[in-house]
């Protein structure tokens, strides 16, 4: 209970610090909004090619843009921790009788809700533009939960560069190096329309598993296999990235 209370207090502070800056919401949602609106119109006839099961490209594109919103939402979390480090606030936390892990989890727990909320904004926008959600409210909840879980699992890609470099600019640049994985996923075209080498990449790309599970919930119905594969991919990603994050955090705080 003590750890949970510490995470709650630190998480509330982290969320309010981010949410009170309107530019954070605008900057995170602008790029996915832009892609959702422009690409759905620019490439709307691509849906006629073999491999597409959806009736509109908007419905195909929306789950991928939800994941893009998660990407951008995650990118700031490591920099927030660096700001606490440089301001001395992190040192103040370290001398208090709290669990060190609560400092990290205090950043990740609000990230779950923030990214789920941003995913909901993109989802509602796609519905307003004409997409359909065949699974209704349960499916929408499933999409938001998957988005939040993926955000927590992906958080290490922002934490590790920040903790190792101790530099905001370098951390932001290094976190962007992971964006090609998103563009190489099934966010824009099905795997059948990709070159052979990209198909191999997608066999190991956790982003594609999350997108396909959300796409199924949105367009085709509940598929336990797709959701299970997405959860397994998220779990593996979480173990790998958080192990690296804990190592980098201990390295920073014991230096």
PDB file of C-alpha atoms in Angstrom:
ATOM      1  CA  UNK A   1       0.000   0.000   0.000  1.00  0.00           C
ATOM      2  CA  UNK A   2       2.914   2.348   0.729  1.00  0.00           C
ATOM      3  CA  UNK A   3       4.350   1.872  -2.764  1.00  0.00           C
ATOM      4  CA  UNK A   4       0.922   2.388  -4.352  1.00  0.00           C
ATOM      5  CA  UNK A   5       0.413   5.624  -2.398  1.00  0.00           C
ATOM      6  CA  UNK A   6       3.837   6.920  -3.416  1.00  0.00           C
ATOM      7  CA  UNK A   7       3.111   6.120  -7.061  1.00  0.00           C
ATOM      8  CA  UNK A   8      -0.256   7.868  -6.811  1.00  0.00           C
ATOM      9  CA  UNK A   9       1.239  11.071  -5.397  1.00  0.00           C
ATOM     10  CA  UNK A  10       4.153  11.218  -7.821  1.00  0.00           C
ATOM     11  CA  UNK A  11       1.912  10.196 -10.724  1.00  0.00           C
ATOM     12  CA  UNK A  12      -0.588  12.952  -9.968  1.00  0.00           C
ATOM     13  CA  UNK A  13       2.223  15.495  -9.950  1.00  0.00           C
ATOM     14  CA  UNK A  14       3.581  14.197 -13.254  1.00  0.00           C
ATOM     15  CA  UNK A  15       0.177  14.261 -14.941  1.00  0.00           C
ATOM     16  CA  UNK A  16      -0.738  17.758 -13.749  1.00  0.00           C
ATOM     17  CA  UNK A  17       2.651  19.120 -14.773  1.00  0.00           C
ATOM     18  CA  UNK A  18       2.094  17.859 -18.317  1.00  0.00           C
ATOM     19  CA  UNK A  19      -1.643  18.503 -18.636  1.00  0.00           C
ATOM     20  CA  UNK A  20      -1.426  22.136 -17.515  1.00  0.00           C
ATOM     21  CA  UNK A  21       0.613  23.035 -20.616  1.00  0.00           C
ATOM     22  CA  UNK A  22      -1.825  23.308 -23.576  1.00  0.00           C
ATOM     23  CA  UNK A  23       1.042  23.011 -26.031  1.00  0.00           C
ATOM     24  CA  UNK A  24       1.683  19.441 -24.856  1.00  0.00           C
ATOM     25  CA  UNK A  25      -1.776  18.335 -25.946  1.00  0.00           C
ATOM     26  CA  UNK A  26      -1.578  20.238 -29.208  1.00  0.00           C
ATOM     27  CA  UNK A  27       1.912  19.012 -30.093  1.00  0.00           C
ATOM     28  CA  UNK A  28       1.090  15.386 -29.309  1.00  0.00           C
ATOM     29  CA  UNK A  29      -2.198  15.225 -31.198  1.00  0.00           C
ATOM     30  CA  UNK A  30      -1.396  17.449 -34.183  1.00  0.00           C
ATOM     31  CA  UNK A  31       0.758  14.983 -36.137  1.00  0.00           C
ATOM     32  CA  UNK A  32      -1.654  11.995 -35.843  1.00  0.00           C
ATOM     33  CA  UNK A  33      -4.610  14.295 -36.641  1.00  0.00           C
ATOM     34  CA  UNK A  34      -2.804  15.560 -39.723  1.00  0.00           C
ATOM     35  CA  UNK A  35      -1.983  12.073 -40.961  1.00  0.00           C
ATOM     36  CA  UNK A  36      -5.468  10.783 -40.218  1.00  0.00           C
ATOM     37  CA  UNK A  37      -7.200  13.546 -42.151  1.00  0.00           C
ATOM     38  CA  UNK A  38      -4.809  14.028 -45.076  1.00  0.00           C
ATOM     39  CA  UNK A  39      -3.744  10.419 -45.677  1.00  0.00           C
ATOM     40  CA  UNK A  40      -7.300   9.116 -45.449  1.00  0.00           C
ATOM     41  CA  UNK A  41      -8.218  11.455 -48.316  1.00  0.00           C
ATOM     42  CA  UNK A  42      -4.992  11.300 -50.292  1.00  0.00           C
ATOM     43  CA  UNK A  43      -4.799   7.497 -50.385  1.00  0.00           C
ATOM     44  CA  UNK A  44      -8.474   6.605 -50.086  1.00  0.00           C
ATOM     45  CA  UNK A  45      -8.439   4.556 -53.320  1.00  0.00           C
ATOM     46  CA  UNK A  46      -5.597   2.343 -52.094  1.00  0.00           C
ATOM     47  CA  UNK A  47      -8.259   0.297 -50.319  1.00  0.00           C
ATOM     48  CA  UNK A  48      -9.077  -1.308 -53.691  1.00  0.00           C
ATOM     49  CA  UNK A  49      -5.761  -3.192 -53.705  1.00  0.00           C
ATOM     50  CA  UNK A  50      -5.691  -6.823 -52.497  1.00  0.00           C
ATOM     51  CA  UNK A  51      -4.944  -7.261 -48.794  1.00  0.00           C
ATOM     52  CA  UNK A  52      -7.320  -4.634 -47.433  1.00  0.00           C
ATOM     53  CA  UNK A  53     -10.313  -6.014 -45.567  1.00  0.00           C
ATOM     54  CA  UNK A  54     -11.821  -2.686 -44.479  1.00  0.00           C
ATOM     55  CA  UNK A  55     -14.356  -0.834 -46.582  1.00  0.00           C
ATOM     56  CA  UNK A  56     -12.564   2.519 -46.178  1.00  0.00           C
ATOM     57  CA  UNK A  57      -8.971   3.584 -45.774  1.00  0.00           C
ATOM     58  CA  UNK A  58      -9.997   5.834 -42.894  1.00  0.00           C
ATOM     59  CA  UNK A  59     -11.058   2.788 -40.877  1.00  0.00           C
ATOM     60  CA  UNK A  60      -7.772   1.075 -41.751  1.00  0.00           C
ATOM     61  CA  UNK A  61      -5.665   4.137 -40.909  1.00  0.00           C
ATOM     62  CA  UNK A  62      -7.224   5.148 -37.571  1.00  0.00           C
ATOM     63  CA  UNK A  63      -5.672   2.422 -35.337  1.00  0.00           C
ATOM     64  CA  UNK A  64      -2.220   3.253 -36.674  1.00  0.00           C
ATOM     65  CA  UNK A  65      -2.700   6.938 -35.848  1.00  0.00           C
ATOM     66  CA  UNK A  66      -3.774   6.009 -32.323  1.00  0.00           C
ATOM     67  CA  UNK A  67      -0.404   4.297 -31.934  1.00  0.00           C
ATOM     68  CA  UNK A  68       1.343   7.358 -33.392  1.00  0.00           C
ATOM     69  CA  UNK A  69      -0.311   9.482 -30.712  1.00  0.00           C
ATOM     70  CA  UNK A  70       1.094   7.049 -28.133  1.00  0.00           C
ATOM     71  CA  UNK A  71       4.550   7.433 -29.664  1.00  0.00           C
ATOM     72  CA  UNK A  72       4.444  11.188 -29.291  1.00  0.00           C
ATOM     73  CA  UNK A  73       2.939  10.954 -25.818  1.00  0.00           C
ATOM     74  CA  UNK A  74       5.790   8.720 -24.669  1.00  0.00           C
ATOM     75  CA  UNK A  75       8.525  10.929 -26.114  1.00  0.00           C
ATOM     76  CA  UNK A  76       8.317  13.544 -23.352  1.00  0.00           C
ATOM     77  CA  UNK A  77       8.404  11.262 -20.323  1.00  0.00           C
ATOM     78  CA  UNK A  78      12.168  10.788 -20.173  1.00  0.00           C
ATOM     79  CA  UNK A  79      12.750  14.519 -20.544  1.00  0.00           C
ATOM     80  CA  UNK A  80      10.450  15.186 -17.580  1.00  0.00           C
ATOM     81  CA  UNK A  81      12.629  12.972 -15.411  1.00  0.00           C
ATOM     82  CA  UNK A  82      15.718  14.827 -16.629  1.00  0.00           C
ATOM     83  CA  UNK A  83      14.142  18.145 -15.648  1.00  0.00           C
ATOM     84  CA  UNK A  84      13.699  16.805 -12.116  1.00  0.00           C
ATOM     85  CA  UNK A  85      17.306  15.592 -12.171  1.00  0.00           C
ATOM     86  CA  UNK A  86      18.768  18.933 -13.238  1.00  0.00           C
ATOM     87  CA  UNK A  87      16.545  20.965 -10.903  1.00  0.00           C
ATOM     88  CA  UNK A  88      17.598  18.909  -7.881  1.00  0.00           C
ATOM     89  CA  UNK A  89      14.077  17.589  -7.234  1.00  0.00           C
ATOM     90  CA  UNK A  90      15.188  14.025  -7.980  1.00  0.00           C
ATOM     91  CA  UNK A  91      17.905  14.302  -5.317  1.00  0.00           C
ATOM     92  CA  UNK A  92      15.290  15.461  -2.836  1.00  0.00           C
ATOM     93  CA  UNK A  93      13.181  12.411  -3.625  1.00  0.00           C
ATOM     94  CA  UNK A  94      16.159  10.106  -3.193  1.00  0.00           C
ATOM     95  CA  UNK A  95      16.800  11.259   0.376  1.00  0.00           C
ATOM     96  CA  UNK A  96      13.191  10.626   1.378  1.00  0.00           C
ATOM     97  CA  UNK A  97      12.191   7.164   2.701  1.00  0.00           C
ATOM     98  CA  UNK A  98      10.395   6.105  -0.488  1.00  0.00           C
ATOM     99  CA  UNK A  99      10.900   3.182  -2.818  1.00  0.00           C
ATOM    100  CA  UNK A 100      13.119   4.194  -5.752  1.00  0.00           C
ATOM    101  CA  UNK A 101      10.826   2.316  -8.162  1.00  0.00           C
ATOM    102  CA  UNK A 102       7.947   4.619  -7.235  1.00  0.00           C
ATOM    103  CA  UNK A 103       9.852   7.463  -8.929  1.00  0.00           C
ATOM    104  CA  UNK A 104       9.793   5.590 -12.244  1.00  0.00           C
ATOM    105  CA  UNK A 105       6.307   4.154 -11.882  1.00  0.00           C
ATOM    106  CA  UNK A 106       5.074   7.579 -10.834  1.00  0.00           C
ATOM    107  CA  UNK A 107       5.930   8.712 -14.356  1.00  0.00           C
ATOM    108  CA  UNK A 108       4.506   5.650 -16.117  1.00  0.00           C
ATOM    109  CA  UNK A 109       1.117   5.297 -14.432  1.00  0.00           C
ATOM    110  CA  UNK A 110      -0.194   8.715 -15.568  1.00  0.00           C
ATOM    111  CA  UNK A 111       1.313   7.943 -18.962  1.00  0.00           C
ATOM    112  CA  UNK A 112      -1.144   5.040 -19.259  1.00  0.00           C
ATOM    113  CA  UNK A 113      -4.146   7.314 -18.750  1.00  0.00           C
ATOM    114  CA  UNK A 114      -2.740  10.179 -20.813  1.00  0.00           C
ATOM    115  CA  UNK A 115      -2.062   7.987 -23.848  1.00  0.00           C
ATOM    116  CA  UNK A 116      -5.379   6.185 -23.462  1.00  0.00           C
ATOM    117  CA  UNK A 117      -7.107   9.570 -23.425  1.00  0.00           C
ATOM    118  CA  UNK A 118      -5.219  10.745 -26.504  1.00  0.00           C
ATOM    119  CA  UNK A 119      -6.065   7.493 -28.244  1.00  0.00           C
ATOM    120  CA  UNK A 120      -9.701   8.161 -27.408  1.00  0.00           C
ATOM    121  CA  UNK A 121      -9.519  11.598 -29.021  1.00  0.00           C
ATOM    122  CA  UNK A 122      -8.131  10.094 -32.245  1.00  0.00           C
ATOM    123  CA  UNK A 123     -10.756   7.330 -32.130  1.00  0.00           C
ATOM    124  CA  UNK A 124     -13.638   9.768 -31.704  1.00  0.00           C
ATOM    125  CA  UNK A 125     -12.241  11.942 -34.501  1.00  0.00           C
ATOM    126  CA  UNK A 126     -12.121   8.972 -36.874  1.00  0.00           C
ATOM    127  CA  UNK A 127     -15.730   8.131 -36.024  1.00  0.00           C
ATOM    128  CA  UNK A 128     -16.793  11.717 -36.698  1.00  0.00           C
ATOM    129  CA  UNK A 129     -15.029  11.552 -40.070  1.00  0.00           C
ATOM    130  CA  UNK A 130     -17.018   8.433 -40.985  1.00  0.00           C
ATOM    131  CA  UNK A 131     -15.218   5.360 -39.659  1.00  0.00           C
ATOM    132  CA  UNK A 132     -17.215   2.613 -37.897  1.00  0.00           C
ATOM    133  CA  UNK A 133     -16.541   0.874 -34.585  1.00  0.00           C
ATOM    134  CA  UNK A 134     -18.184  -2.528 -35.006  1.00  0.00           C
ATOM    135  CA  UNK A 135     -17.489  -3.675 -31.434  1.00  0.00           C
ATOM    136  CA  UNK A 136     -19.125  -0.661 -29.808  1.00  0.00           C
ATOM    137  CA  UNK A 137     -18.203   0.622 -26.368  1.00  0.00           C
ATOM    138  CA  UNK A 138     -16.475  -2.631 -25.218  1.00  0.00           C
ATOM    139  CA  UNK A 139     -14.255  -2.464 -28.279  1.00  0.00           C
ATOM    140  CA  UNK A 140     -13.477   1.203 -27.646  1.00  0.00           C
ATOM    141  CA  UNK A 141     -12.442   0.383 -24.081  1.00  0.00           C
ATOM    142  CA  UNK A 142     -10.251  -2.435 -25.399  1.00  0.00           C
ATOM    143  CA  UNK A 143      -8.535  -0.056 -27.835  1.00  0.00           C
ATOM    144  CA  UNK A 144      -7.861   2.473 -25.087  1.00  0.00           C
ATOM    145  CA  UNK A 145      -6.502  -0.172 -22.700  1.00  0.00           C
ATOM    146  CA  UNK A 146      -4.178  -1.564 -25.368  1.00  0.00           C
ATOM    147  CA  UNK A 147      -2.977   1.958 -26.131  1.00  0.00           C
ATOM    148  CA  UNK A 148      -2.240   2.685 -22.486  1.00  0.00           C
ATOM    149  CA  UNK A 149      -0.456  -0.631 -21.938  1.00  0.00           C
ATOM    150  CA  UNK A 150       1.628  -0.135 -25.057  1.00  0.00           C
ATOM    151  CA  UNK A 151       2.591   3.352 -23.835  1.00  0.00           C
ATOM    152  CA  UNK A 152       3.874   1.960 -20.534  1.00  0.00           C
ATOM    153  CA  UNK A 153       5.802  -0.787 -22.326  1.00  0.00           C
ATOM    154  CA  UNK A 154       7.259   1.691 -24.834  1.00  0.00           C
ATOM    155  CA  UNK A 155       8.247   4.220 -22.137  1.00  0.00           C
ATOM    156  CA  UNK A 156      11.710   2.715 -21.830  1.00  0.00           C
ATOM    157  CA  UNK A 157      12.613   4.021 -25.290  1.00  0.00           C
ATOM    158  CA  UNK A 158      12.356   7.529 -23.817  1.00  0.00           C
ATOM    159  CA  UNK A 159      13.675   6.786 -20.339  1.00  0.00           C
ATOM    160  CA  UNK A 160      16.882   5.004 -21.327  1.00  0.00           C
ATOM    161  CA  UNK A 161      18.282   7.687 -23.711  1.00  0.00           C
ATOM    162  CA  UNK A 162      17.393  10.395 -21.185  1.00  0.00           C
ATOM    163  CA  UNK A 163      18.987   8.628 -18.230  1.00  0.00           C
ATOM    164  CA  UNK A 164      22.143   7.713 -20.133  1.00  0.00           C
ATOM    165  CA  UNK A 165      22.789  11.029 -21.884  1.00  0.00           C
ATOM    166  CA  UNK A 166      21.500  13.365 -19.134  1.00  0.00           C
ATOM    167  CA  UNK A 167      20.707  15.777 -21.963  1.00  0.00           C
ATOM    168  CA  UNK A 168      17.208  16.786 -23.063  1.00  0.00           C
ATOM    169  CA  UNK A 169      18.092  17.474 -26.695  1.00  0.00           C
ATOM    170  CA  UNK A 170      20.012  14.225 -27.106  1.00  0.00           C
ATOM    171  CA  UNK A 171      17.250  12.244 -25.408  1.00  0.00           C
ATOM    172  CA  UNK A 172      14.593  13.735 -27.685  1.00  0.00           C
ATOM    173  CA  UNK A 173      16.648  13.020 -30.779  1.00  0.00           C
ATOM    174  CA  UNK A 174      17.461   9.442 -29.810  1.00  0.00           C
ATOM    175  CA  UNK A 175      13.824   8.644 -28.997  1.00  0.00           C
ATOM    176  CA  UNK A 176      12.885   9.709 -32.544  1.00  0.00           C
ATOM    177  CA  UNK A 177      15.190   7.013 -33.929  1.00  0.00           C
ATOM    178  CA  UNK A 178      12.483   4.482 -33.069  1.00  0.00           C
ATOM    179  CA  UNK A 179       9.963   6.125 -35.414  1.00  0.00           C
ATOM    180  CA  UNK A 180      11.022   4.048 -38.455  1.00  0.00           C
ATOM    181  CA  UNK A 181       9.609   1.007 -36.633  1.00  0.00           C
ATOM    182  CA  UNK A 182       6.201   2.693 -36.685  1.00  0.00           C
ATOM    183  CA  UNK A 183       6.423   3.558 -40.373  1.00  0.00           C
ATOM    184  CA  UNK A 184       7.532  -0.010 -41.142  1.00  0.00           C
ATOM    185  CA  UNK A 185       4.526  -1.423 -39.282  1.00  0.00           C
ATOM    186  CA  UNK A 186       1.088  -2.143 -40.709  1.00  0.00           C
ATOM    187  CA  UNK A 187      -0.062   1.386 -39.828  1.00  0.00           C
ATOM    188  CA  UNK A 188      -0.406   2.380 -43.489  1.00  0.00           C
ATOM    189  CA  UNK A 189      -0.552  -0.808 -45.568  1.00  0.00           C
ATOM    190  CA  UNK A 190      -1.187  -4.490 -44.795  1.00  0.00           C
ATOM    191  CA  UNK A 191       1.798  -6.777 -44.524  1.00  0.00           C
ATOM    192  CA  UNK A 192       0.834  -8.496 -47.789  1.00  0.00           C
ATOM    193  CA  UNK A 193       1.577  -5.271 -49.698  1.00  0.00           C
ATOM    194  CA  UNK A 194       5.095  -4.929 -48.230  1.00  0.00           C
ATOM    195  CA  UNK A 195       8.443  -6.100 -49.665  1.00  0.00           C
ATOM    196  CA  UNK A 196       9.638  -9.461 -48.391  1.00  0.00           C
ATOM    197  CA  UNK A 197      12.224  -7.977 -46.026  1.00  0.00           C
ATOM    198  CA  UNK A 198       9.618  -5.732 -44.414  1.00  0.00           C
ATOM    199  CA  UNK A 199       7.344  -8.705 -43.915  1.00  0.00           C
ATOM    200  CA  UNK A 200      10.157 -10.357 -41.967  1.00  0.00           C
ATOM    201  CA  UNK A 201      10.615  -7.202 -39.885  1.00  0.00           C
ATOM    202  CA  UNK A 202       6.899  -7.177 -39.056  1.00  0.00           C
ATOM    203  CA  UNK A 203       7.093 -10.725 -37.731  1.00  0.00           C
ATOM    204  CA  UNK A 204       9.153  -9.199 -34.896  1.00  0.00           C
ATOM    205  CA  UNK A 205       7.625  -5.728 -34.750  1.00  0.00           C
ATOM    206  CA  UNK A 206       5.499  -5.372 -31.581  1.00  0.00           C
ATOM    207  CA  UNK A 207       3.897  -2.227 -32.965  1.00  0.00           C
ATOM    208  CA  UNK A 208       2.203  -4.181 -35.743  1.00  0.00           C
ATOM    209  CA  UNK A 209       0.699  -6.637 -33.252  1.00  0.00           C
ATOM    210  CA  UNK A 210      -0.833  -3.769 -31.257  1.00  0.00           C
ATOM    211  CA  UNK A 211      -2.147  -2.050 -34.386  1.00  0.00           C
ATOM    212  CA  UNK A 212      -3.682  -5.253 -35.760  1.00  0.00           C
ATOM    213  CA  UNK A 213      -5.438  -5.971 -32.459  1.00  0.00           C
ATOM    214  CA  UNK A 214      -6.868  -2.446 -32.336  1.00  0.00           C
ATOM    215  CA  UNK A 215      -7.816  -2.632 -36.020  1.00  0.00           C
ATOM    216  CA  UNK A 216      -9.685  -5.862 -35.402  1.00  0.00           C
ATOM    217  CA  UNK A 217     -11.581  -4.331 -32.488  1.00  0.00           C
ATOM    218  CA  UNK A 218     -12.509  -1.406 -34.682  1.00  0.00           C
ATOM    219  CA  UNK A 219     -13.349  -2.995 -38.044  1.00  0.00           C
ATOM    220  CA  UNK A 220     -13.854  -6.770 -37.916  1.00  0.00           C
ATOM    221  CA  UNK A 221     -14.900  -7.728 -34.388  1.00  0.00           C
ATOM    222  CA  UNK A 222     -13.378  -9.386 -31.353  1.00  0.00           C
ATOM    223  CA  UNK A 223     -10.497 -11.713 -32.154  1.00  0.00           C
ATOM    224  CA  UNK A 224      -9.029 -13.378 -29.064  1.00  0.00           C
ATOM    225  CA  UNK A 225      -5.961 -14.484 -31.007  1.00  0.00           C
ATOM    226  CA  UNK A 226      -5.098 -10.961 -32.153  1.00  0.00           C
ATOM    227  CA  UNK A 227      -5.586  -9.478 -28.690  1.00  0.00           C
ATOM    228  CA  UNK A 228      -3.551 -12.247 -27.056  1.00  0.00           C
ATOM    229  CA  UNK A 229      -0.658 -11.748 -29.483  1.00  0.00           C
ATOM    230  CA  UNK A 230      -0.740  -8.018 -28.823  1.00  0.00           C
ATOM    231  CA  UNK A 231      -0.681  -8.537 -25.046  1.00  0.00           C
ATOM    232  CA  UNK A 232       2.231 -10.974 -25.340  1.00  0.00           C
ATOM    233  CA  UNK A 233       4.156  -8.492 -27.515  1.00  0.00           C
ATOM    234  CA  UNK A 234       3.458  -5.716 -24.993  1.00  0.00           C
ATOM    235  CA  UNK A 235       4.575  -7.933 -22.079  1.00  0.00           C
ATOM    236  CA  UNK A 236       7.858  -8.861 -23.783  1.00  0.00           C
ATOM    237  CA  UNK A 237       8.485  -5.243 -24.723  1.00  0.00           C
ATOM    238  CA  UNK A 238       7.763  -4.135 -21.148  1.00  0.00           C
ATOM    239  CA  UNK A 239      10.213  -6.626 -19.631  1.00  0.00           C
ATOM    240  CA  UNK A 240      13.013  -5.659 -22.031  1.00  0.00           C
ATOM    241  CA  UNK A 241      12.595  -1.873 -21.903  1.00  0.00           C
ATOM    242  CA  UNK A 242      11.932  -1.644 -18.175  1.00  0.00           C
ATOM    243  CA  UNK A 243      14.918  -3.830 -17.327  1.00  0.00           C
ATOM    244  CA  UNK A 244      17.038  -1.385 -19.334  1.00  0.00           C
ATOM    245  CA  UNK A 245      15.306   1.568 -17.661  1.00  0.00           C
ATOM    246  CA  UNK A 246      15.928   0.285 -14.125  1.00  0.00           C
ATOM    247  CA  UNK A 247      19.594  -0.347 -14.982  1.00  0.00           C
ATOM    248  CA  UNK A 248      19.991   3.169 -16.427  1.00  0.00           C
ATOM    249  CA  UNK A 249      18.175   4.720 -13.456  1.00  0.00           C
ATOM    250  CA  UNK A 250      20.414   2.957 -10.945  1.00  0.00           C
ATOM    251  CA  UNK A 251      23.438   4.026 -12.967  1.00  0.00           C
ATOM    252  CA  UNK A 252      22.277   7.641 -12.833  1.00  0.00           C
ATOM    253  CA  UNK A 253      21.384   7.701  -9.137  1.00  0.00           C
ATOM    254  CA  UNK A 254      24.544   5.955  -7.947  1.00  0.00           C
ATOM    255  CA  UNK A 255      26.947   8.019 -10.064  1.00  0.00           C
TER     256      UNK A 255
END
